[in-house]
Short mmCIF file of C-alpha atoms in Angstrom, two decimals:
data_model
loop_
_atom_site.label_atom_id
_atom_site.label_comp_id
_atom_site.label_asym_id
_atom_site.label_seq_id
_atom_site.Cartn_x
_atom_site.Cartn_y
_atom_site.Cartn_z
CA MET A 1 -22.14 28.69 38.23
CA ALA A 2 -19.75 31.92 37.36
CA GLN A 3 -17.11 31.95 38.56
CA ILE A 4 -15.79 35.02 40.99
CA LEU A 5 -12.59 35.28 41.17
CA GLN A 6 -10.52 35.21 44.79
CA THR A 7 -7.12 34.35 46.41
CA GLY A 8 -5.05 32.12 47.32
CA THR A 9 -6.20 28.28 46.14
CA LEU A 10 -7.40 26.64 42.99
CA ILE A 11 -8.31 23.13 42.91
CA ILE A 12 -10.17 22.25 39.72
CA THR A 13 -11.71 18.03 39.83
CA LEU A 14 -13.34 16.06 37.56
CA ASP A 15 -17.22 14.57 38.35
CA PHE A 16 -18.85 12.44 37.50
CA GLY A 17 -22.68 11.67 37.93
CA PRO A 18 -25.65 11.71 40.87
CA GLU A 19 -25.25 8.05 41.33
CA GLU A 20 -21.76 7.47 41.38
CA GLN A 21 -20.96 10.51 43.88
CA VAL A 22 -24.46 8.28 46.39
CA PHE A 23 -22.17 4.93 45.99
CA PHE A 24 -18.57 6.72 46.32
CA ASN A 25 -19.98 8.33 49.07
CA SER A 26 -21.26 6.16 50.95
CA LEU A 27 -17.72 4.36 51.14
CA ARG A 28 -16.23 7.80 51.99
CA GLU A 29 -18.83 7.98 55.06
CA LYS A 30 -17.59 4.02 55.96
CA HIS A 31 -14.24 4.17 55.77
CA PHE A 32 -12.83 6.59 56.20
CA PRO A 33 -11.63 8.38 59.47
CA ALA A 34 -14.84 10.67 60.00
CA HIS A 35 -12.88 13.63 61.77
CA ALA A 36 -10.67 13.29 58.01
CA ASN A 37 -13.60 13.15 56.18
CA TYR A 38 -15.16 16.47 55.05
CA LEU A 39 -14.73 16.22 51.07
CA ASP A 40 -17.55 13.80 49.22
CA ALA A 41 -15.83 11.48 46.87
CA HIS A 42 -13.99 13.44 43.65
CA ILE A 43 -11.79 12.53 40.84
CA THR A 44 -9.05 15.81 41.20
CA LEU A 45 -7.18 17.29 37.88
CA PHE A 46 -5.28 19.52 39.49
CA HIS A 47 -4.38 20.27 43.38
CA LYS A 48 -2.98 24.11 43.43
CA LEU A 49 -4.00 26.77 40.55
CA PRO A 50 -4.06 29.95 41.40
CA ALA A 51 -8.20 31.10 42.37
CA ASN A 52 -7.51 35.16 40.57
CA GLU A 53 -6.65 33.74 37.50
CA ALA A 54 -9.68 34.85 34.88
CA SER A 55 -8.50 33.22 31.91
CA ILE A 56 -8.21 29.62 34.21
CA PRO A 57 -13.25 29.28 34.48
CA GLU A 58 -12.56 31.40 30.45
CA THR A 59 -10.28 28.34 29.99
CA LEU A 60 -12.54 25.50 31.66
CA THR A 61 -15.47 26.78 30.30
CA LYS A 62 -14.38 25.79 26.98
CA PHE A 63 -13.37 22.72 27.81
CA ALA A 64 -16.14 21.73 29.26
CA GLU A 65 -18.00 22.28 25.46
CA ARG A 66 -17.60 18.69 25.19
CA PRO A 67 -19.83 14.97 25.33
CA GLN A 68 -20.24 13.69 29.19
CA ILE A 69 -16.49 11.19 29.36
CA GLU A 70 -16.69 7.46 29.82
CA LEU A 71 -14.77 6.29 32.71
CA THR A 72 -13.25 2.48 33.68
CA VAL A 73 -12.65 1.72 37.12
CA ASN A 74 -10.36 -0.80 36.33
CA LYS A 75 -9.67 -2.24 40.08
CA VAL A 76 -8.96 -1.17 44.27
CA HIS A 77 -5.57 0.48 44.22
CA LEU A 78 -3.68 0.09 48.14
CA MET A 79 -1.27 3.18 48.34
CA GLY A 80 -0.28 2.09 51.35
CA THR A 81 -2.93 3.60 54.72
CA CYS A 82 -4.95 4.54 51.66
CA VAL A 83 -7.68 2.53 49.23
CA ALA A 84 -8.53 3.79 45.95
CA TYR A 85 -10.40 2.16 42.53
CA THR A 86 -8.05 3.78 40.41
CA LEU A 87 -9.90 4.97 36.97
CA VAL A 88 -8.43 4.72 32.90
CA SER A 89 -9.49 6.30 30.04
CA ASP A 90 -7.68 7.44 27.00
CA GLU A 91 -10.19 10.14 25.89
CA LEU A 92 -9.35 11.72 29.94
CA LYS A 93 -5.10 11.30 29.35
CA LYS A 94 -5.70 13.00 25.94
CA LEU A 95 -8.10 15.45 27.62
CA HIS A 96 -5.70 16.26 31.36
CA GLU A 97 -2.45 16.71 29.02
CA GLN A 98 -4.68 19.56 26.37
CA MET A 99 -5.13 20.72 29.55
CA GLN A 100 -2.04 21.10 30.92
CA LYS A 101 -0.61 22.57 28.48
CA ALA A 102 -3.04 25.18 29.12
CA PHE A 103 -2.87 25.28 31.92
CA GLU A 104 1.37 25.09 32.16
CA PRO A 105 2.45 28.56 33.40
CA TRP A 106 0.54 28.32 36.72
CA LEU A 107 1.10 23.87 37.18
CA ILE A 108 3.16 22.44 40.51
CA LYS A 109 4.85 20.13 40.25
CA GLN A 110 2.31 17.78 41.21
CA ASP A 111 -0.03 18.32 38.17
CA GLN A 112 2.69 18.43 35.78
CA GLN A 113 3.01 14.40 36.11
CA ALA A 114 0.81 12.71 33.73
CA LEU A 115 -2.77 11.73 35.67
CA ARG A 116 -3.10 8.68 37.55
CA PRO A 117 -6.82 9.26 37.88
CA HIS A 118 -8.38 7.14 41.23
CA ILE A 119 -10.82 7.86 43.87
CA THR A 120 -9.97 7.49 46.88
CA VAL A 121 -12.30 6.02 49.60
CA GLN A 122 -10.35 5.52 52.55
CA ASN A 123 -7.37 7.27 53.57
CA LYS A 124 -5.79 8.52 56.86
CA VAL A 125 -6.26 5.27 58.97
CA THR A 126 -3.06 2.21 59.28
CA ALA A 127 -2.01 0.35 57.02
CA PHE A 128 -3.08 -3.15 57.83
CA LYS A 129 -6.82 -1.03 58.44
CA ALA A 130 -6.10 0.22 54.68
CA GLN A 131 -5.09 -4.04 53.74
CA GLN A 132 -8.31 -5.05 55.21
CA LEU A 133 -10.39 -2.80 52.97
CA HIS A 134 -7.86 -3.15 50.23
CA GLN A 135 -8.20 -6.96 50.37
CA GLU A 136 -12.99 -7.01 51.18
CA LEU A 137 -13.45 -4.78 48.34
CA ASN A 138 -11.05 -6.77 46.30
CA GLU A 139 -13.24 -9.60 46.61
CA GLY A 140 -16.24 -10.11 43.71
CA PHE A 141 -14.89 -7.25 42.56
CA THR A 142 -15.27 -6.52 38.34
CA PRO A 143 -14.51 -3.35 36.78
CA PHE A 144 -17.44 -0.75 36.16
CA THR A 145 -17.82 2.37 34.46
CA ILE A 146 -19.45 5.41 35.42
CA LYS A 147 -19.93 8.68 33.46
CA THR A 148 -18.44 12.44 34.31
CA ILE A 149 -20.56 15.35 33.25
CA GLY A 150 -18.51 17.75 33.78
CA PHE A 151 -15.46 20.47 35.60
CA SER A 152 -15.71 21.92 39.57
CA THR A 153 -13.44 24.40 41.23
CA TRP A 154 -13.09 24.44 45.32
CA LYS A 155 -11.10 26.81 47.09
CA TYR A 156 -8.82 25.13 49.22
CA LEU A 157 -9.58 25.92 53.13
CA LYS A 158 -6.51 24.10 54.33
CA GLY A 159 -9.00 20.60 54.63
CA PRO A 160 -12.73 21.53 53.05
CA TRP A 161 -13.34 22.27 50.35
CA LYS A 162 -15.51 25.66 48.70
CA LEU A 163 -17.08 24.87 45.41
CA LEU A 164 -16.82 28.13 43.59
CA ALA A 165 -17.90 27.21 39.57
CA GLN A 166 -19.28 23.88 37.81
CA TYR A 167 -19.11 23.55 34.19
CA PRO A 168 -20.99 20.79 32.44
CA PHE A 169 -20.76 18.78 29.38
CA TYR A 170 -23.03 18.68 27.07
CA LYS A 171 -24.67 15.19 27.15
#
């Protein structure tokens, strides 16, 4: 899908396969407050880039010329009122650092930090409710792997996101 230049904020995510998408989306549907669950499960790489910068789609196309990346889902993490699965991959860490260098002129402070990849399955609940889910998901948890299939760019719509383009990895 070709990137159409727009005004506003651009978000870049790392996409995972359809089976993993169903798994994590089902957890969000079950545990995320319905009024706030307007996004599918995702891995955010960059939170705020300029949507009208022509070099970003070109750069993403180059970064997508690679094999899929395997991530280890290594634990269930409790962050106050949020529950997420944390992800580990040296390969992703290196790739993200390269992307940070390429996007450096436009990075906000949050996107200048080291990547802490995760998939949020619950947020915007009480700390008590988050603790309960954290305990439930931790019972019998065993680390597992997921494969990533490419990047997506999104336009931030003050809540929901609109898909702009996808950049698949070759297999």
